[in-house]
């Protein structure tokens, strides 16, 4: 999926010699207790067999499902000689994590990277998140507002803002892109979802006919029908992380056009560091986490 904070953090652990076992977010019945495949060096995708189809974004674990998962975990733990830290970035995993902690004594780190209750497609996870915060050995928070929230339930909290991979974005690769666009380019890459301010972008595109607007990312959750009728607006879909520097270095300026919702108030955008790595001017709506950068970017 999109290369963001989870992928950055765990890739660095792998590069430093640690094994990373990434659990698929969809559980389902398998013919064996688990399946494993290598993604790249030291990073493995794990599918644990479950009694039913299970989506961590929508479903909740019950006792019988936890019991089956613990049983299937046994062979995984034995075969791979696991003595891990359980690193969680979504609260549905809390009951399974706490069961594993109780059985094996493994420690839990919860990386609170979003205000999960701000996503319209995710059912309420408040209880799971509170339990997870209270039972974790360490809680990370990606934004100031999240740090304040988790500090009310845990004393072991670390504020760990996002960052970007400077060396990846500092120089373009060799592939030529956007050569058919002759006007200066205002660009964006990332999710084009419910928090993406479509009306604001429509206004910009209508009033800046001398510019081309390029958007890279999945548009699920946004109504872009009107934007699609504008000659100076271009949606390119999702692009691989490895391709993004090529597009970024063709942008004359970069946008972060987010609505100021509760979700965005607790968002520390990775993309601003990626934009900065290429030396690009950045124009953003007034996201609270960017207040400290107001001398480095343009805030509307």
PDB file of C-alpha atoms in Angstrom:
ATOM      1  CA  UNK A   1       0.000   0.000   0.000  1.00  0.00           C
ATOM      2  CA  UNK A   2       1.033   3.665   0.147  1.00  0.00           C
ATOM      3  CA  UNK A   3       4.516   4.026   1.678  1.00  0.00           C
ATOM      4  CA  UNK A   4       3.994   5.965   4.909  1.00  0.00           C
ATOM      5  CA  UNK A   5       4.979   6.025   8.592  1.00  0.00           C
ATOM      6  CA  UNK A   6       4.376   2.276   9.242  1.00  0.00           C
ATOM      7  CA  UNK A   7       6.455   1.220   6.234  1.00  0.00           C
ATOM      8  CA  UNK A   8       9.237   3.710   7.022  1.00  0.00           C
ATOM      9  CA  UNK A   9       9.621   2.659  10.657  1.00  0.00           C
ATOM     10  CA  UNK A  10       9.518  -1.086  10.079  1.00  0.00           C
ATOM     11  CA  UNK A  11      11.772  -0.942   7.003  1.00  0.00           C
ATOM     12  CA  UNK A  12      14.451   0.745   9.129  1.00  0.00           C
ATOM     13  CA  UNK A  13      14.215  -2.017  11.737  1.00  0.00           C
ATOM     14  CA  UNK A  14      14.627  -4.572   8.941  1.00  0.00           C
ATOM     15  CA  UNK A  15      17.622  -2.724   7.490  1.00  0.00           C
ATOM     16  CA  UNK A  16      19.223  -2.852  10.939  1.00  0.00           C
ATOM     17  CA  UNK A  17      18.968  -6.646  11.019  1.00  0.00           C
ATOM     18  CA  UNK A  18      15.699  -7.179  12.888  1.00  0.00           C
ATOM     19  CA  UNK A  19      13.086  -9.588  11.559  1.00  0.00           C
ATOM     20  CA  UNK A  20       9.725  -7.904  10.942  1.00  0.00           C
ATOM     21  CA  UNK A  21       6.575 -10.027  10.742  1.00  0.00           C
ATOM     22  CA  UNK A  22       3.718  -7.995   9.335  1.00  0.00           C
ATOM     23  CA  UNK A  23       0.230  -9.373   9.982  1.00  0.00           C
ATOM     24  CA  UNK A  24      -2.283  -9.096   7.189  1.00  0.00           C
ATOM     25  CA  UNK A  25      -5.253  -6.891   8.120  1.00  0.00           C
ATOM     26  CA  UNK A  26      -7.683  -9.475   6.691  1.00  0.00           C
ATOM     27  CA  UNK A  27      -7.942 -12.781   8.573  1.00  0.00           C
ATOM     28  CA  UNK A  28      -9.619 -15.849   7.097  1.00  0.00           C
ATOM     29  CA  UNK A  29      -9.714 -19.644   7.480  1.00  0.00           C
ATOM     30  CA  UNK A  30      -6.646 -21.387   6.022  1.00  0.00           C
ATOM     31  CA  UNK A  31      -5.758 -25.030   5.437  1.00  0.00           C
ATOM     32  CA  UNK A  32      -2.714 -24.556   7.693  1.00  0.00           C
ATOM     33  CA  UNK A  33      -2.321 -22.675  10.985  1.00  0.00           C
ATOM     34  CA  UNK A  34      -0.490 -19.847   9.210  1.00  0.00           C
ATOM     35  CA  UNK A  35       0.996 -18.758   5.891  1.00  0.00           C
ATOM     36  CA  UNK A  36       4.180 -16.755   5.448  1.00  0.00           C
ATOM     37  CA  UNK A  37       5.868 -15.020   2.532  1.00  0.00           C
ATOM     38  CA  UNK A  38       8.917 -12.789   2.333  1.00  0.00           C
ATOM     39  CA  UNK A  39       8.229  -9.217   1.169  1.00  0.00           C
ATOM     40  CA  UNK A  40      11.875  -8.183   1.150  1.00  0.00           C
ATOM     41  CA  UNK A  41      14.930  -8.920   3.270  1.00  0.00           C
ATOM     42  CA  UNK A  42      13.892  -9.415   6.918  1.00  0.00           C
ATOM     43  CA  UNK A  43      10.246  -8.447   6.245  1.00  0.00           C
ATOM     44  CA  UNK A  44       7.632 -11.213   6.154  1.00  0.00           C
ATOM     45  CA  UNK A  45       3.873 -11.116   5.644  1.00  0.00           C
ATOM     46  CA  UNK A  46       1.965 -13.426   7.972  1.00  0.00           C
ATOM     47  CA  UNK A  47      -1.562 -14.750   7.588  1.00  0.00           C
ATOM     48  CA  UNK A  48      -2.869 -16.468  10.727  1.00  0.00           C
ATOM     49  CA  UNK A  49      -5.786 -18.835  10.234  1.00  0.00           C
ATOM     50  CA  UNK A  50      -9.049 -17.577  11.740  1.00  0.00           C
ATOM     51  CA  UNK A  51     -12.389 -19.327  12.183  1.00  0.00           C
ATOM     52  CA  UNK A  52     -14.137 -16.698  10.035  1.00  0.00           C
ATOM     53  CA  UNK A  53     -13.355 -13.877   7.629  1.00  0.00           C
ATOM     54  CA  UNK A  54     -12.239 -10.922   9.769  1.00  0.00           C
ATOM     55  CA  UNK A  55     -11.487  -7.301   8.825  1.00  0.00           C
ATOM     56  CA  UNK A  56      -9.632  -5.383  11.536  1.00  0.00           C
ATOM     57  CA  UNK A  57     -11.085  -2.075  10.331  1.00  0.00           C
ATOM     58  CA  UNK A  58     -14.687  -3.172  10.840  1.00  0.00           C
ATOM     59  CA  UNK A  59     -14.846  -6.234  13.099  1.00  0.00           C
ATOM     60  CA  UNK A  60     -14.174  -6.958  16.790  1.00  0.00           C
ATOM     61  CA  UNK A  61     -12.482 -10.033  18.226  1.00  0.00           C
ATOM     62  CA  UNK A  62     -14.547 -12.359  20.410  1.00  0.00           C
ATOM     63  CA  UNK A  63     -13.173 -14.887  22.911  1.00  0.00           C
ATOM     64  CA  UNK A  64     -13.504 -17.912  20.612  1.00  0.00           C
ATOM     65  CA  UNK A  65     -11.636 -16.151  17.773  1.00  0.00           C
ATOM     66  CA  UNK A  66      -8.845 -15.127  20.167  1.00  0.00           C
ATOM     67  CA  UNK A  67      -8.590 -18.737  21.419  1.00  0.00           C
ATOM     68  CA  UNK A  68      -8.214 -20.072  17.869  1.00  0.00           C
ATOM     69  CA  UNK A  69      -5.642 -17.415  16.959  1.00  0.00           C
ATOM     70  CA  UNK A  70      -3.601 -18.217  20.087  1.00  0.00           C
ATOM     71  CA  UNK A  71      -3.649 -21.903  19.194  1.00  0.00           C
ATOM     72  CA  UNK A  72      -2.488 -21.175  15.638  1.00  0.00           C
ATOM     73  CA  UNK A  73       0.133 -18.797  16.997  1.00  0.00           C
ATOM     74  CA  UNK A  74       1.774 -21.669  18.847  1.00  0.00           C
ATOM     75  CA  UNK A  75       3.251 -23.284  15.748  1.00  0.00           C
ATOM     76  CA  UNK A  76       4.309 -19.894  14.355  1.00  0.00           C
ATOM     77  CA  UNK A  77       6.103 -19.050  17.586  1.00  0.00           C
ATOM     78  CA  UNK A  78       7.797 -22.473  17.722  1.00  0.00           C
ATOM     79  CA  UNK A  79       8.858 -22.609  14.079  1.00  0.00           C
ATOM     80  CA  UNK A  80      10.219 -19.062  13.925  1.00  0.00           C
ATOM     81  CA  UNK A  81      11.612 -18.971  17.484  1.00  0.00           C
ATOM     82  CA  UNK A  82       9.752 -15.748  18.186  1.00  0.00           C
ATOM     83  CA  UNK A  83      10.469 -13.531  21.184  1.00  0.00           C
ATOM     84  CA  UNK A  84       9.186 -10.278  19.692  1.00  0.00           C
ATOM     85  CA  UNK A  85       7.980  -6.849  20.614  1.00  0.00           C
ATOM     86  CA  UNK A  86       4.365  -6.500  19.522  1.00  0.00           C
ATOM     87  CA  UNK A  87       4.206  -3.280  17.510  1.00  0.00           C
ATOM     88  CA  UNK A  88       0.630  -2.103  16.861  1.00  0.00           C
ATOM     89  CA  UNK A  89      -0.670   0.749  14.739  1.00  0.00           C
ATOM     90  CA  UNK A  90      -4.390  -0.037  14.757  1.00  0.00           C
ATOM     91  CA  UNK A  91      -6.465  -0.610  17.926  1.00  0.00           C
ATOM     92  CA  UNK A  92      -8.495  -3.656  16.832  1.00  0.00           C
ATOM     93  CA  UNK A  93      -5.406  -5.780  17.513  1.00  0.00           C
ATOM     94  CA  UNK A  94      -5.529  -4.861  21.231  1.00  0.00           C
ATOM     95  CA  UNK A  95      -7.289  -7.954  22.618  1.00  0.00           C
ATOM     96  CA  UNK A  96      -5.048 -10.320  20.644  1.00  0.00           C
ATOM     97  CA  UNK A  97      -1.941  -8.393  21.689  1.00  0.00           C
ATOM     98  CA  UNK A  98      -2.917  -8.465  25.358  1.00  0.00           C
ATOM     99  CA  UNK A  99      -3.640 -12.204  25.143  1.00  0.00           C
ATOM    100  CA  UNK A 100      -0.173 -12.789  23.642  1.00  0.00           C
ATOM    101  CA  UNK A 101       1.407 -10.582  26.294  1.00  0.00           C
ATOM    102  CA  UNK A 102      -0.323 -12.585  29.033  1.00  0.00           C
ATOM    103  CA  UNK A 103       0.664 -15.952  27.524  1.00  0.00           C
ATOM    104  CA  UNK A 104       4.264 -15.216  26.484  1.00  0.00           C
ATOM    105  CA  UNK A 105       5.228 -12.055  28.368  1.00  0.00           C
ATOM    106  CA  UNK A 106       5.859 -10.124  25.153  1.00  0.00           C
ATOM    107  CA  UNK A 107       5.924  -6.341  25.403  1.00  0.00           C
ATOM    108  CA  UNK A 108       3.587  -4.047  23.450  1.00  0.00           C
ATOM    109  CA  UNK A 109       4.339  -0.761  21.691  1.00  0.00           C
ATOM    110  CA  UNK A 110       1.307   1.148  20.422  1.00  0.00           C
ATOM    111  CA  UNK A 111       2.062   3.710  17.725  1.00  0.00           C
ATOM    112  CA  UNK A 112      -0.849   6.165  17.840  1.00  0.00           C
ATOM    113  CA  UNK A 113      -0.512   7.740  14.412  1.00  0.00           C
ATOM    114  CA  UNK A 114      -4.053   9.022  13.781  1.00  0.00           C
ATOM    115  CA  UNK A 115      -7.292  10.027  15.433  1.00  0.00           C
ATOM    116  CA  UNK A 116      -8.929   6.805  14.237  1.00  0.00           C
ATOM    117  CA  UNK A 117     -12.408   8.025  15.145  1.00  0.00           C
ATOM    118  CA  UNK A 118     -12.145  10.657  12.429  1.00  0.00           C
ATOM    119  CA  UNK A 119     -12.357   8.040   9.663  1.00  0.00           C
ATOM    120  CA  UNK A 120     -15.928   7.587   8.400  1.00  0.00           C
ATOM    121  CA  UNK A 121     -15.260   4.019   7.183  1.00  0.00           C
ATOM    122  CA  UNK A 122     -14.032   2.722  10.558  1.00  0.00           C
ATOM    123  CA  UNK A 123     -16.379   1.590  13.317  1.00  0.00           C
ATOM    124  CA  UNK A 124     -15.874   3.006  16.823  1.00  0.00           C
ATOM    125  CA  UNK A 125     -12.650   1.661  18.316  1.00  0.00           C
ATOM    126  CA  UNK A 126     -12.519   3.836  21.445  1.00  0.00           C
ATOM    127  CA  UNK A 127     -12.635   0.987  23.993  1.00  0.00           C
ATOM    128  CA  UNK A 128      -9.992  -1.054  22.162  1.00  0.00           C
ATOM    129  CA  UNK A 129      -7.746   1.987  21.870  1.00  0.00           C
ATOM    130  CA  UNK A 130      -8.107   2.905  25.551  1.00  0.00           C
ATOM    131  CA  UNK A 131      -7.346  -0.689  26.602  1.00  0.00           C
ATOM    132  CA  UNK A 132      -4.339  -0.734  24.314  1.00  0.00           C
ATOM    133  CA  UNK A 133      -2.944   2.558  25.632  1.00  0.00           C
ATOM    134  CA  UNK A 134      -3.367   1.413  29.238  1.00  0.00           C
ATOM    135  CA  UNK A 135      -1.729  -1.989  28.632  1.00  0.00           C
ATOM    136  CA  UNK A 136       1.155  -0.974  26.353  1.00  0.00           C
ATOM    137  CA  UNK A 137       4.709  -0.832  27.649  1.00  0.00           C
ATOM    138  CA  UNK A 138       5.311   2.212  25.452  1.00  0.00           C
ATOM    139  CA  UNK A 139       2.942   4.481  23.511  1.00  0.00           C
ATOM    140  CA  UNK A 140       4.149   6.598  20.588  1.00  0.00           C
ATOM    141  CA  UNK A 141       2.203   9.641  19.403  1.00  0.00           C
ATOM    142  CA  UNK A 142       2.739  11.221  15.983  1.00  0.00           C
ATOM    143  CA  UNK A 143       1.170  14.604  16.803  1.00  0.00           C
ATOM    144  CA  UNK A 144       0.884  16.981  19.766  1.00  0.00           C
ATOM    145  CA  UNK A 145      -2.871  16.520  20.172  1.00  0.00           C
ATOM    146  CA  UNK A 146      -2.469  12.730  20.159  1.00  0.00           C
ATOM    147  CA  UNK A 147       0.342  12.997  22.715  1.00  0.00           C
ATOM    148  CA  UNK A 148      -1.978  14.888  25.084  1.00  0.00           C
ATOM    149  CA  UNK A 149      -4.742  12.318  24.570  1.00  0.00           C
ATOM    150  CA  UNK A 150      -2.648   9.206  25.244  1.00  0.00           C
ATOM    151  CA  UNK A 151      -0.814  10.855  28.163  1.00  0.00           C
ATOM    152  CA  UNK A 152      -4.100  10.830  30.095  1.00  0.00           C
ATOM    153  CA  UNK A 153      -4.058   7.011  30.062  1.00  0.00           C
ATOM    154  CA  UNK A 154      -0.348   6.170  30.144  1.00  0.00           C
ATOM    155  CA  UNK A 155       2.837   7.495  31.719  1.00  0.00           C
ATOM    156  CA  UNK A 156       5.066   5.782  29.148  1.00  0.00           C
ATOM    157  CA  UNK A 157       4.505   8.054  26.164  1.00  0.00           C
ATOM    158  CA  UNK A 158       6.908   9.355  23.547  1.00  0.00           C
ATOM    159  CA  UNK A 159       6.119  12.134  21.051  1.00  0.00           C
ATOM    160  CA  UNK A 160       7.510  10.940  17.732  1.00  0.00           C
ATOM    161  CA  UNK A 161       6.602  13.239  14.854  1.00  0.00           C
ATOM    162  CA  UNK A 162       6.662  12.042  11.280  1.00  0.00           C
ATOM    163  CA  UNK A 163       9.581  12.607   8.929  1.00  0.00           C
ATOM    164  CA  UNK A 164      10.546  12.024   5.303  1.00  0.00           C
ATOM    165  CA  UNK A 165      13.187  10.031   3.480  1.00  0.00           C
ATOM    166  CA  UNK A 166      15.361  12.931   2.307  1.00  0.00           C
ATOM    167  CA  UNK A 167      17.733  10.914   0.105  1.00  0.00           C
ATOM    168  CA  UNK A 168      14.820   9.350  -1.771  1.00  0.00           C
ATOM    169  CA  UNK A 169      13.145  12.656  -2.663  1.00  0.00           C
ATOM    170  CA  UNK A 170      16.115  15.004  -2.937  1.00  0.00           C
ATOM    171  CA  UNK A 171      17.010  13.978  -6.493  1.00  0.00           C
ATOM    172  CA  UNK A 172      14.795  12.848  -9.392  1.00  0.00           C
ATOM    173  CA  UNK A 173      15.350   9.481 -11.022  1.00  0.00           C
ATOM    174  CA  UNK A 174      15.919   9.150 -14.769  1.00  0.00           C
ATOM    175  CA  UNK A 175      12.322   8.670 -15.984  1.00  0.00           C
ATOM    176  CA  UNK A 176      10.779  11.677 -17.764  1.00  0.00           C
ATOM    177  CA  UNK A 177       7.210  12.465 -16.692  1.00  0.00           C
ATOM    178  CA  UNK A 178       4.608  15.206 -17.283  1.00  0.00           C
ATOM    179  CA  UNK A 179       6.442  16.338 -20.419  1.00  0.00           C
ATOM    180  CA  UNK A 180       3.083  17.045 -22.135  1.00  0.00           C
ATOM    181  CA  UNK A 181       2.224  19.806 -19.629  1.00  0.00           C
ATOM    182  CA  UNK A 182       3.509  23.252 -20.640  1.00  0.00           C
ATOM    183  CA  UNK A 183       2.154  25.443 -17.826  1.00  0.00           C
ATOM    184  CA  UNK A 184       3.751  25.674 -14.359  1.00  0.00           C
ATOM    185  CA  UNK A 185       2.622  22.671 -12.293  1.00  0.00           C
ATOM    186  CA  UNK A 186       1.065  22.729  -8.836  1.00  0.00           C
ATOM    187  CA  UNK A 187       1.199  19.175  -7.487  1.00  0.00           C
ATOM    188  CA  UNK A 188       0.011  16.880  -4.718  1.00  0.00           C
ATOM    189  CA  UNK A 189       0.535  13.217  -3.863  1.00  0.00           C
ATOM    190  CA  UNK A 190      -1.190  11.133  -1.187  1.00  0.00           C
ATOM    191  CA  UNK A 191      -4.718  10.107  -0.304  1.00  0.00           C
ATOM    192  CA  UNK A 192      -7.478  12.034  -2.053  1.00  0.00           C
ATOM    193  CA  UNK A 193     -10.119  11.145   0.506  1.00  0.00           C
ATOM    194  CA  UNK A 194     -12.921  12.718   2.542  1.00  0.00           C
ATOM    195  CA  UNK A 195     -10.533  15.231   4.178  1.00  0.00           C
ATOM    196  CA  UNK A 196      -9.280  16.467   0.775  1.00  0.00           C
ATOM    197  CA  UNK A 197     -10.921  19.877   0.176  1.00  0.00           C
ATOM    198  CA  UNK A 198     -12.397  19.363  -3.291  1.00  0.00           C
ATOM    199  CA  UNK A 199     -14.253  22.706  -3.322  1.00  0.00           C
ATOM    200  CA  UNK A 200     -11.070  24.597  -2.477  1.00  0.00           C
ATOM    201  CA  UNK A 201      -9.200  22.858  -5.299  1.00  0.00           C
ATOM    202  CA  UNK A 202     -12.080  23.605  -7.697  1.00  0.00           C
ATOM    203  CA  UNK A 203     -11.790  27.288  -6.756  1.00  0.00           C
ATOM    204  CA  UNK A 204      -8.018  27.282  -7.320  1.00  0.00           C
ATOM    205  CA  UNK A 205      -8.205  25.541 -10.663  1.00  0.00           C
ATOM    206  CA  UNK A 206     -10.989  27.825 -11.905  1.00  0.00           C
ATOM    207  CA  UNK A 207      -9.146  31.008 -10.883  1.00  0.00           C
ATOM    208  CA  UNK A 208      -5.649  29.916 -11.959  1.00  0.00           C
ATOM    209  CA  UNK A 209      -6.107  28.888 -15.567  1.00  0.00           C
ATOM    210  CA  UNK A 210      -2.418  29.688 -16.126  1.00  0.00           C
ATOM    211  CA  UNK A 211      -1.430  26.694 -13.966  1.00  0.00           C
ATOM    212  CA  UNK A 212      -1.761  22.925 -14.315  1.00  0.00           C
ATOM    213  CA  UNK A 213      -2.866  21.017 -11.199  1.00  0.00           C
ATOM    214  CA  UNK A 214      -1.586  17.435 -10.886  1.00  0.00           C
ATOM    215  CA  UNK A 215      -2.916  15.008  -8.247  1.00  0.00           C
ATOM    216  CA  UNK A 216      -1.395  11.606  -7.549  1.00  0.00           C
ATOM    217  CA  UNK A 217      -3.243   9.104  -5.370  1.00  0.00           C
ATOM    218  CA  UNK A 218      -6.376   7.047  -5.011  1.00  0.00           C
ATOM    219  CA  UNK A 219      -9.521   9.202  -5.169  1.00  0.00           C
ATOM    220  CA  UNK A 220     -11.732   6.825  -3.157  1.00  0.00           C
ATOM    221  CA  UNK A 221     -14.012   8.902  -0.909  1.00  0.00           C
ATOM    222  CA  UNK A 222     -13.853  12.139  -2.913  1.00  0.00           C
ATOM    223  CA  UNK A 223     -16.302  13.527  -5.446  1.00  0.00           C
ATOM    224  CA  UNK A 224     -13.989  14.758  -8.199  1.00  0.00           C
ATOM    225  CA  UNK A 225     -16.534  14.793 -11.026  1.00  0.00           C
ATOM    226  CA  UNK A 226     -16.404  18.578 -11.453  1.00  0.00           C
ATOM    227  CA  UNK A 227     -12.596  18.629 -11.277  1.00  0.00           C
ATOM    228  CA  UNK A 228     -12.458  15.976 -13.977  1.00  0.00           C
ATOM    229  CA  UNK A 229     -14.157  18.380 -16.392  1.00  0.00           C
ATOM    230  CA  UNK A 230     -11.434  21.030 -15.991  1.00  0.00           C
ATOM    231  CA  UNK A 231      -8.709  21.104 -18.635  1.00  0.00           C
ATOM    232  CA  UNK A 232      -5.992  22.199 -16.202  1.00  0.00           C
ATOM    233  CA  UNK A 233      -6.636  19.444 -13.627  1.00  0.00           C
ATOM    234  CA  UNK A 234      -5.015  16.026 -13.998  1.00  0.00           C
ATOM    235  CA  UNK A 235      -5.594  12.943 -11.815  1.00  0.00           C
ATOM    236  CA  UNK A 236      -2.873  10.331 -12.349  1.00  0.00           C
ATOM    237  CA  UNK A 237      -4.015   7.653  -9.874  1.00  0.00           C
ATOM    238  CA  UNK A 238      -1.778   5.881  -7.382  1.00  0.00           C
ATOM    239  CA  UNK A 239       1.954   5.776  -8.193  1.00  0.00           C
ATOM    240  CA  UNK A 240       4.635   3.587  -6.683  1.00  0.00           C
ATOM    241  CA  UNK A 241       6.764   5.198  -3.969  1.00  0.00           C
ATOM    242  CA  UNK A 242       9.824   4.713  -6.168  1.00  0.00           C
ATOM    243  CA  UNK A 243       8.245   6.875  -8.914  1.00  0.00           C
ATOM    244  CA  UNK A 244       7.188   9.842  -6.769  1.00  0.00           C
ATOM    245  CA  UNK A 245      10.495  11.807  -6.938  1.00  0.00           C
ATOM    246  CA  UNK A 246      10.190  12.021 -10.719  1.00  0.00           C
ATOM    247  CA  UNK A 247       6.823  13.753 -10.432  1.00  0.00           C
ATOM    248  CA  UNK A 248       7.802  15.869  -7.435  1.00  0.00           C
ATOM    249  CA  UNK A 249      10.759  17.397  -9.266  1.00  0.00           C
ATOM    250  CA  UNK A 250       8.452  18.492 -12.095  1.00  0.00           C
ATOM    251  CA  UNK A 251       6.163  20.332  -9.656  1.00  0.00           C
ATOM    252  CA  UNK A 252       6.752  24.087  -9.352  1.00  0.00           C
ATOM    253  CA  UNK A 253       4.849  24.174  -6.063  1.00  0.00           C
ATOM    254  CA  UNK A 254       3.135  21.629  -3.806  1.00  0.00           C
ATOM    255  CA  UNK A 255      -0.238  21.604  -2.067  1.00  0.00           C
ATOM    256  CA  UNK A 256      -1.654  20.192   1.163  1.00  0.00           C
ATOM    257  CA  UNK A 257      -5.342  21.110   0.645  1.00  0.00           C
ATOM    258  CA  UNK A 258      -6.951  19.451   3.678  1.00  0.00           C
ATOM    259  CA  UNK A 259     -10.189  20.339   5.437  1.00  0.00           C
ATOM    260  CA  UNK A 260      -9.584  21.183   9.094  1.00  0.00           C
ATOM    261  CA  UNK A 261     -11.495  18.258  10.618  1.00  0.00           C
ATOM    262  CA  UNK A 262     -10.832  16.505  13.951  1.00  0.00           C
ATOM    263  CA  UNK A 263      -8.843  13.907  12.022  1.00  0.00           C
ATOM    264  CA  UNK A 264      -6.648  16.529  10.329  1.00  0.00           C
ATOM    265  CA  UNK A 265      -6.146  18.446  13.590  1.00  0.00           C
ATOM    266  CA  UNK A 266      -4.205  15.408  14.817  1.00  0.00           C
ATOM    267  CA  UNK A 267      -2.336  14.806  11.548  1.00  0.00           C
ATOM    268  CA  UNK A 268       1.374  15.517  11.155  1.00  0.00           C
ATOM    269  CA  UNK A 269       1.776  15.250   7.357  1.00  0.00           C
ATOM    270  CA  UNK A 270       4.643  13.086   6.102  1.00  0.00           C
ATOM    271  CA  UNK A 271       4.325  14.702   2.692  1.00  0.00           C
ATOM    272  CA  UNK A 272       5.568  18.132   3.816  1.00  0.00           C
ATOM    273  CA  UNK A 273       9.000  16.618   4.553  1.00  0.00           C
ATOM    274  CA  UNK A 274       8.968  14.855   1.203  1.00  0.00           C
ATOM    275  CA  UNK A 275       8.064  18.109  -0.567  1.00  0.00           C
ATOM    276  CA  UNK A 276      10.773  19.975   1.379  1.00  0.00           C
ATOM    277  CA  UNK A 277      13.357  17.328   0.452  1.00  0.00           C
ATOM    278  CA  UNK A 278      13.053  18.428  -3.174  1.00  0.00           C
ATOM    279  CA  UNK A 279      13.267  22.118  -2.196  1.00  0.00           C
ATOM    280  CA  UNK A 280       9.709  22.859  -3.285  1.00  0.00           C
ATOM    281  CA  UNK A 281       7.535  25.703  -1.983  1.00  0.00           C
ATOM    282  CA  UNK A 282       4.573  24.284  -0.055  1.00  0.00           C
ATOM    283  CA  UNK A 283       1.104  25.829   0.326  1.00  0.00           C
ATOM    284  CA  UNK A 284      -1.168  24.324   2.996  1.00  0.00           C
ATOM    285  CA  UNK A 285      -4.441  24.944   4.731  1.00  0.00           C
ATOM    286  CA  UNK A 286      -4.053  25.842   8.423  1.00  0.00           C
ATOM    287  CA  UNK A 287      -3.262  22.386   9.812  1.00  0.00           C
ATOM    288  CA  UNK A 288      -2.365  22.828  13.517  1.00  0.00           C
ATOM    289  CA  UNK A 289       0.682  20.541  13.310  1.00  0.00           C
ATOM    290  CA  UNK A 290       2.218  22.824  10.668  1.00  0.00           C
ATOM    291  CA  UNK A 291       1.988  25.977  12.804  1.00  0.00           C
ATOM    292  CA  UNK A 292       5.592  25.517  13.924  1.00  0.00           C
ATOM    293  CA  UNK A 293       6.635  25.493  10.238  1.00  0.00           C
ATOM    294  CA  UNK A 294       4.911  28.726   9.253  1.00  0.00           C
ATOM    295  CA  UNK A 295       8.260  30.319   8.358  1.00  0.00           C
ATOM    296  CA  UNK A 296       9.045  27.406   6.029  1.00  0.00           C
ATOM    297  CA  UNK A 297       5.787  27.122   4.102  1.00  0.00           C
ATOM    298  CA  UNK A 298       2.758  29.194   3.067  1.00  0.00           C
ATOM    299  CA  UNK A 299      -0.293  28.613   5.285  1.00  0.00           C
ATOM    300  CA  UNK A 300      -3.696  29.800   4.100  1.00  0.00           C
TER     301      UNK A 300
END
